Each structure stands twice: as structure tokens, then as C-alpha cells.
Amino acid sequence: AIAKGIPAGKLAMLMITSGFYFFMYQLSSFWVLSQVPPITHSVLNTLKRVVIIIISIFVFKTPVTPQSAAGTSIAIGGVLLYTVTKNYYSKKAKEAKAKEASMSKA
């Protein structure tokens, strides 16, 4: 960036600002996670990605081809499906473990 003519002071300020916003994002993400179940947090995170993609298409006027739309949809759908499936089987395993523990006490 400095080679492209951006002053070092401005670059440092941009990096500090970027770090601050990322810190605030992480902080808010942990707060949301403390307020909702993990699956809800994962779904919200996937929804956030969709919103960011849609907003960036409008803001940066990125042309959307059918191929890029399909690829983005498949990627987002895959992440969502993986999250929901993982949570489902994790919950099933916990229930089975709890049932096994209660039977061994009896």
C-alpha cells in the first residue's frame, strides 16, 4: 500500500480502525452467542453473510452472473446445511449419552 502512494500514517490509521471494528464485531458476536442457542447463532451468521454479499453487490456495483449467483447460493446453502445437520446429530448424541447415564444410575 505504501508503494502505491498511501501515506504510512493513513495506512496505520486504517489498520487500527479495521482492528477496532473487527474487535467490536467479535465482541457483539460473543454477546449474541451468550443470548441465543448455538444453532441460532450459526444461522444468524449465515444470514449475515447473505446480507453482506447482497449489500456489497449494490454498493460496489458488482455484476452478478448466473454462475457466480449459483456458486454463492451453493456455498451459503452448504454452510447452513452443515451447521443444521451438525447441530442435529450433536444434540442426538447428547440425548443418547444422557439416556445412557440415567439408565446406568438405575
PDB file of C-alpha atoms in Angstrom:
ATOM      1  CA  ALA A   1       0.000   0.000   0.000  1.00  0.00           C
ATOM      2  CA  ILE A   2       2.839   2.362   0.794  1.00  0.00           C
ATOM      3  CA  ALA A   3       4.364   1.606  -2.620  1.00  0.00           C
ATOM      4  CA  LYS A   4       1.065   2.690  -4.198  1.00  0.00           C
ATOM      5  CA  GLY A   5       1.330   6.098  -2.548  1.00  0.00           C
ATOM      6  CA  ILE A   6      -0.748   5.739   0.626  1.00  0.00           C
ATOM      7  CA  PRO A   7       0.985   7.648   3.437  1.00  0.00           C
ATOM      8  CA  ALA A   8       2.232   5.488   6.315  1.00  0.00           C
ATOM      9  CA  GLY A   9       0.182   7.447   8.860  1.00  0.00           C
ATOM     10  CA  LYS A  10      -3.038   6.934   6.927  1.00  0.00           C
ATOM     11  CA  LEU A  11      -2.265   3.241   6.462  1.00  0.00           C
ATOM     12  CA  ALA A  12      -1.645   2.848  10.188  1.00  0.00           C
ATOM     13  CA  MET A  13      -4.912   4.627  10.974  1.00  0.00           C
ATOM     14  CA  LEU A  14      -6.808   2.399   8.540  1.00  0.00           C
ATOM     15  CA  MET A  15      -5.302  -0.706  10.128  1.00  0.00           C
ATOM     16  CA  ILE A  16      -6.147   0.480  13.657  1.00  0.00           C
ATOM     17  CA  THR A  17      -9.695   1.336  12.600  1.00  0.00           C
ATOM     18  CA  SER A  18     -10.091  -2.033  10.903  1.00  0.00           C
ATOM     19  CA  GLY A  19      -8.810  -3.809  14.020  1.00  0.00           C
ATOM     20  CA  PHE A  20     -11.214  -1.861  16.211  1.00  0.00           C
ATOM     21  CA  TYR A  21     -14.210  -2.743  14.048  1.00  0.00           C
ATOM     22  CA  PHE A  22     -13.217  -6.404  13.967  1.00  0.00           C
ATOM     23  CA  PHE A  23     -12.853  -6.404  17.754  1.00  0.00           C
ATOM     24  CA  MET A  24     -16.317  -4.869  18.111  1.00  0.00           C
ATOM     25  CA  TYR A  25     -17.733  -7.449  15.695  1.00  0.00           C
ATOM     26  CA  GLN A  26     -16.213 -10.300  17.724  1.00  0.00           C
ATOM     27  CA  LEU A  27     -17.470  -8.770  20.971  1.00  0.00           C
ATOM     28  CA  SER A  28     -21.006  -8.456  19.624  1.00  0.00           C
ATOM     29  CA  SER A  29     -20.828 -11.979  18.228  1.00  0.00           C
ATOM     30  CA  PHE A  30     -19.913 -13.363  21.661  1.00  0.00           C
ATOM     31  CA  TRP A  31     -22.729 -11.349  23.237  1.00  0.00           C
ATOM     32  CA  VAL A  32     -25.259 -12.741  20.743  1.00  0.00           C
ATOM     33  CA  LEU A  33     -23.918 -16.255  21.377  1.00  0.00           C
ATOM     34  CA  SER A  34     -24.499 -15.767  25.112  1.00  0.00           C
ATOM     35  CA  GLN A  35     -28.110 -14.762  24.418  1.00  0.00           C
ATOM     36  CA  VAL A  36     -29.210 -17.422  21.902  1.00  0.00           C
ATOM     37  CA  PRO A  37     -28.607 -21.142  21.326  1.00  0.00           C
ATOM     38  CA  PRO A  38     -25.563 -22.048  19.188  1.00  0.00           C
ATOM     39  CA  ILE A  39     -27.686 -23.165  16.224  1.00  0.00           C
ATOM     40  CA  THR A  40     -29.478 -19.817  16.153  1.00  0.00           C
ATOM     41  CA  HIS A  41     -26.107 -18.073  16.234  1.00  0.00           C
ATOM     42  CA  SER A  42     -24.885 -20.188  13.301  1.00  0.00           C
ATOM     43  CA  VAL A  43     -28.000 -19.459  11.269  1.00  0.00           C
ATOM     44  CA  LEU A  44     -27.674 -15.743  12.034  1.00  0.00           C
ATOM     45  CA  ASN A  45     -24.025 -15.883  10.975  1.00  0.00           C
ATOM     46  CA  THR A  46     -25.033 -17.443   7.657  1.00  0.00           C
ATOM     47  CA  LEU A  47     -27.741 -14.820   7.224  1.00  0.00           C
ATOM     48  CA  LYS A  48     -25.144 -12.133   7.927  1.00  0.00           C
ATOM     49  CA  ARG A  49     -23.052 -13.443   5.037  1.00  0.00           C
ATOM     50  CA  VAL A  50     -26.033 -13.263   2.701  1.00  0.00           C
ATOM     51  CA  VAL A  51     -26.730  -9.668   3.738  1.00  0.00           C
ATOM     52  CA  ILE A  52     -23.072  -8.687   3.272  1.00  0.00           C
ATOM     53  CA  ILE A  53     -22.977 -10.240  -0.204  1.00  0.00           C
ATOM     54  CA  ILE A  54     -26.195  -8.513  -1.274  1.00  0.00           C
ATOM     55  CA  ILE A  55     -25.135  -5.132   0.104  1.00  0.00           C
ATOM     56  CA  SER A  56     -21.684  -5.383  -1.498  1.00  0.00           C
ATOM     57  CA  ILE A  57     -23.301  -6.164  -4.862  1.00  0.00           C
ATOM     58  CA  PHE A  58     -25.238  -2.897  -4.666  1.00  0.00           C
ATOM     59  CA  VAL A  59     -22.544  -0.728  -3.083  1.00  0.00           C
ATOM     60  CA  PHE A  60     -19.669  -1.847  -5.329  1.00  0.00           C
ATOM     61  CA  LYS A  61     -21.920  -2.437  -8.357  1.00  0.00           C
ATOM     62  CA  THR A  62     -20.521  -5.920  -8.816  1.00  0.00           C
ATOM     63  CA  PRO A  63     -22.041  -7.655 -11.833  1.00  0.00           C
ATOM     64  CA  VAL A  64     -23.710 -10.920 -10.893  1.00  0.00           C
ATOM     65  CA  THR A  65     -23.526 -13.694 -13.438  1.00  0.00           C
ATOM     66  CA  PRO A  66     -25.715 -16.779 -13.158  1.00  0.00           C
ATOM     67  CA  GLN A  67     -22.563 -18.768 -12.399  1.00  0.00           C
ATOM     68  CA  SER A  68     -21.489 -16.513  -9.502  1.00  0.00           C
ATOM     69  CA  ALA A  69     -25.054 -16.429  -8.130  1.00  0.00           C
ATOM     70  CA  ALA A  70     -25.255 -20.227  -8.250  1.00  0.00           C
ATOM     71  CA  GLY A  71     -21.832 -20.608  -6.645  1.00  0.00           C
ATOM     72  CA  THR A  72     -22.659 -18.192  -3.844  1.00  0.00           C
ATOM     73  CA  SER A  73     -26.011 -19.879  -3.243  1.00  0.00           C
ATOM     74  CA  ILE A  74     -24.432 -23.334  -3.126  1.00  0.00           C
ATOM     75  CA  ALA A  75     -21.714 -22.176  -0.735  1.00  0.00           C
ATOM     76  CA  ILE A  76     -24.128 -20.427   1.633  1.00  0.00           C
ATOM     77  CA  GLY A  77     -26.620 -23.291   1.446  1.00  0.00           C
ATOM     78  CA  GLY A  78     -23.855 -25.790   2.156  1.00  0.00           C
ATOM     79  CA  VAL A  79     -22.687 -23.899   5.221  1.00  0.00           C
ATOM     80  CA  LEU A  80     -26.236 -23.624   6.510  1.00  0.00           C
ATOM     81  CA  LEU A  81     -26.986 -27.300   5.841  1.00  0.00           C
ATOM     82  CA  TYR A  82     -23.730 -28.377   7.506  1.00  0.00           C
ATOM     83  CA  THR A  83     -24.455 -26.260  10.586  1.00  0.00           C
ATOM     84  CA  VAL A  84     -28.012 -27.514  10.995  1.00  0.00           C
ATOM     85  CA  THR A  85     -27.016 -31.148  10.396  1.00  0.00           C
ATOM     86  CA  LYS A  86     -24.061 -30.975  12.772  1.00  0.00           C
ATOM     87  CA  ASN A  87     -26.237 -29.476  15.486  1.00  0.00           C
ATOM     88  CA  TYR A  88     -28.934 -32.118  14.950  1.00  0.00           C
ATOM     89  CA  TYR A  89     -26.528 -35.036  15.332  1.00  0.00           C
ATOM     90  CA  SER A  90     -24.697 -33.372  18.210  1.00  0.00           C
ATOM     91  CA  LYS A  91     -27.997 -32.979  20.043  1.00  0.00           C
ATOM     92  CA  LYS A  92     -28.890 -36.627  19.317  1.00  0.00           C
ATOM     93  CA  ALA A  93     -25.540 -37.789  20.725  1.00  0.00           C
ATOM     94  CA  LYS A  94     -26.030 -35.715  23.887  1.00  0.00           C
ATOM     95  CA  GLU A  95     -29.526 -37.126  24.365  1.00  0.00           C
ATOM     96  CA  ALA A  96     -28.260 -40.690  23.928  1.00  0.00           C
ATOM     97  CA  LYS A  97     -25.436 -40.056  26.378  1.00  0.00           C
ATOM     98  CA  ALA A  98     -27.848 -38.583  28.938  1.00  0.00           C
ATOM     99  CA  LYS A  99     -30.229 -41.534  28.495  1.00  0.00           C
ATOM    100  CA  GLU A 100     -27.346 -43.965  28.942  1.00  0.00           C
ATOM    101  CA  ALA A 101     -26.200 -42.152  32.094  1.00  0.00           C
ATOM    102  CA  SER A 102     -29.692 -42.205  33.596  1.00  0.00           C
ATOM    103  CA  MET A 103     -30.071 -45.946  32.858  1.00  0.00           C
ATOM    104  CA  SER A 104     -26.745 -46.783  34.477  1.00  0.00           C
ATOM    105  CA  LYS A 105     -27.812 -44.972  37.686  1.00  0.00           C
ATOM    106  CA  ALA A 106     -30.982 -47.045  37.933  1.00  0.00           C
TER     107      ALA A 106
END
